Amino acid sequence: MAEQIQGIRRRIKSIDSTERITNAMKLVSASKLRKAKAVYEHSRQYLGRIVESIEEAFDIQERLPERYLLGSREIKNTCYITITGSNGLCGSFNGNLIRHVETNITGSCGNVKMVTIGKKGREHFEKLCYEIIDAHDPPADTMDYDKVIAMADPLLKKYIDGEIDEIILVYTSYINSLKQEVIEKRILPIDLKSRERNMRSEVNNIEFEPSIDEVFEYLMYKYLEMNIYSAVIESATCEHAARRQAMENANDSARDMLQTLRTDYNHARQAQITDEIIEIVSGAEAQSAQ
């Protein structure tokens, strides 16, 4: 009985220490989430409007350079831009995105190239046969716009040169603090049939200087950069939300376990006291009988 009580005490001490750690991590994640959510909400309208403005130029289908349109080339080599976390303890945040990519990858490994943001994604795909052409291991919230440019510009050049035939961005979309979803978005080539075209008459009267090719090449660089940067901000918000929720669940589980163990400890202690009383009474009765 004494060994059982001692074992329960050790478990209570261990879980109590874990509960303190998870509670502290929950508070830290909640603080980071508030800051990340403020940045996300502040930038969402601004970045979204820029992307929409660029997409409005795509409505001029007959003047859009053919190399940017879906169907202009056979898709042999696909590049996935994946945004994961660099640390664990965030529930299924990393696993959901990795499983989504693996499920949707078509063709052999040799036809798939990877650009990873976040160490978890790079470590996973590196173990497989996928080629990592660029990687940013620190967390997504450490990636500023200059780093996005350094990653996006060479990628678009590879597309223009024909080394890559398709660029797909995979990230986690923020719905609310309790729900996030993995989103897959084809950046290039552009599928005009999947979006509502702007049929305003003034669209076709736009003049491009110095040339339509140079203008659209500039717009494509900005389009890729803005999409990646927006996804980085949103994914960082989702990671903090997922980690806060995971730590809250772990904290609740630790408290439930502590309550159960303390109940077991009280029962074991009561049983020990009862045994001791029985031994004392039995000893006293034996002495009285003599």
Short mmCIF file of N, CA, C and O in Angstrom, two decimals, residues 1 4 20 29 66 75 101 104 115 122 129 133 158-159 189 191 199 218 239 243 250 253 267-268 271:
data_model
loop_
_atom_site.label_atom_id
_atom_site.label_comp_id
_atom_site.label_asym_id
_atom_site.label_seq_id
_atom_site.Cartn_x
_atom_site.Cartn_y
_atom_site.Cartn_z
N MET A 1 0.83 -1.21 0.00
CA MET A 1 0.00 0.00 0.00
C MET A 1 0.87 1.27 0.00
O MET A 1 0.58 2.23 -0.69
N GLN A 4 2.23 1.91 -3.40
CA GLN A 4 1.19 2.43 -4.29
C GLN A 4 0.99 3.92 -4.06
O GLN A 4 0.90 4.71 -5.01
N ARG A 20 1.83 22.96 -15.29
CA ARG A 20 2.35 24.32 -15.18
C ARG A 20 3.01 24.76 -16.49
O ARG A 20 2.87 25.91 -16.92
N SER A 29 1.29 31.53 -26.14
CA SER A 29 0.67 31.40 -27.46
C SER A 29 -0.50 32.35 -27.62
O SER A 29 -0.72 32.90 -28.71
N GLU A 66 0.66 34.48 -73.44
CA GLU A 66 0.18 33.11 -73.42
C GLU A 66 0.91 32.24 -72.41
O GLU A 66 0.33 31.30 -71.86
N ILE A 75 2.20 20.44 -68.50
CA ILE A 75 2.69 20.52 -67.12
C ILE A 75 3.45 19.24 -66.79
O ILE A 75 2.87 18.19 -66.56
N VAL A 101 -0.65 17.81 -48.97
CA VAL A 101 0.30 17.86 -50.10
C VAL A 101 0.56 16.45 -50.63
O VAL A 101 0.52 16.23 -51.84
N ASN A 104 -2.36 15.10 -52.70
CA ASN A 104 -2.65 15.77 -53.96
C ASN A 104 -1.49 15.78 -54.94
O ASN A 104 -1.65 16.24 -56.07
N VAL A 115 9.41 24.21 -52.41
CA VAL A 115 9.90 25.40 -51.72
C VAL A 115 9.21 25.39 -50.36
O VAL A 115 7.99 25.44 -50.28
N ARG A 122 10.19 21.16 -44.40
CA ARG A 122 11.47 20.83 -45.05
C ARG A 122 12.01 19.49 -44.57
O ARG A 122 12.45 18.66 -45.36
N CYS A 129 11.74 11.73 -51.58
CA CYS A 129 12.59 11.93 -52.77
C CYS A 129 12.34 13.27 -53.46
O CYS A 129 12.75 13.45 -54.60
N ILE A 133 14.20 23.06 -53.61
CA ILE A 133 14.96 24.06 -54.36
C ILE A 133 15.18 25.34 -53.56
O ILE A 133 16.04 26.14 -53.91
N LYS A 158 12.37 30.74 -62.96
CA LYS A 158 12.39 29.34 -63.35
C LYS A 158 11.15 28.99 -64.17
O LYS A 158 11.21 28.20 -65.12
N TYR A 159 10.01 29.59 -63.81
CA TYR A 159 8.79 29.34 -64.57
C TYR A 159 8.90 29.92 -65.98
O TYR A 159 8.55 29.27 -66.97
N PRO A 189 0.22 28.21 -63.91
CA PRO A 189 -0.39 29.17 -64.84
C PRO A 189 -1.78 29.58 -64.38
O PRO A 189 -2.39 28.92 -63.54
N ASP A 191 -5.69 30.10 -64.49
CA ASP A 191 -6.88 29.48 -65.07
C ASP A 191 -7.98 30.52 -65.13
O ASP A 191 -8.68 30.78 -64.15
N MET A 199 -15.97 42.23 -67.46
CA MET A 199 -16.35 42.52 -68.85
C MET A 199 -16.57 44.01 -69.08
O MET A 199 -17.22 44.42 -70.03
N TYR A 218 6.21 42.26 -64.82
CA TYR A 218 6.31 42.97 -63.54
C TYR A 218 5.13 42.59 -62.62
O TYR A 218 5.31 42.33 -61.43
N GLU A 239 -0.89 29.10 -36.95
CA GLU A 239 0.00 28.30 -36.10
C GLU A 239 -0.14 28.69 -34.63
O GLU A 239 -0.22 27.83 -33.75
N ARG A 243 -1.53 26.25 -31.73
CA ARG A 243 -0.70 25.95 -30.55
C ARG A 243 -1.42 26.35 -29.26
O ARG A 243 -1.36 25.63 -28.26
N ALA A 250 -4.18 20.27 -23.68
CA ALA A 250 -3.23 19.54 -22.85
C ALA A 250 -3.36 19.96 -21.38
O ALA A 250 -3.27 19.12 -20.47
N SER A 253 -6.46 18.34 -19.98
CA SER A 253 -6.23 16.91 -19.76
C SER A 253 -5.38 16.68 -18.51
O SER A 253 -5.64 15.75 -17.74
N HIS A 267 -8.24 7.65 -1.75
CA HIS A 267 -8.76 6.31 -1.50
C HIS A 267 -7.68 5.40 -0.94
O HIS A 267 -7.92 4.63 0.03
N ALA A 268 -6.48 5.48 -1.54
CA ALA A 268 -5.38 4.63 -1.07
C ALA A 268 -4.97 5.03 0.35
O ALA A 268 -4.67 4.17 1.20
N ALA A 271 -7.56 3.77 2.75
CA ALA A 271 -7.41 2.33 2.94
C ALA A 271 -6.23 2.01 3.84
O ALA A 271 -6.30 1.10 4.69
#
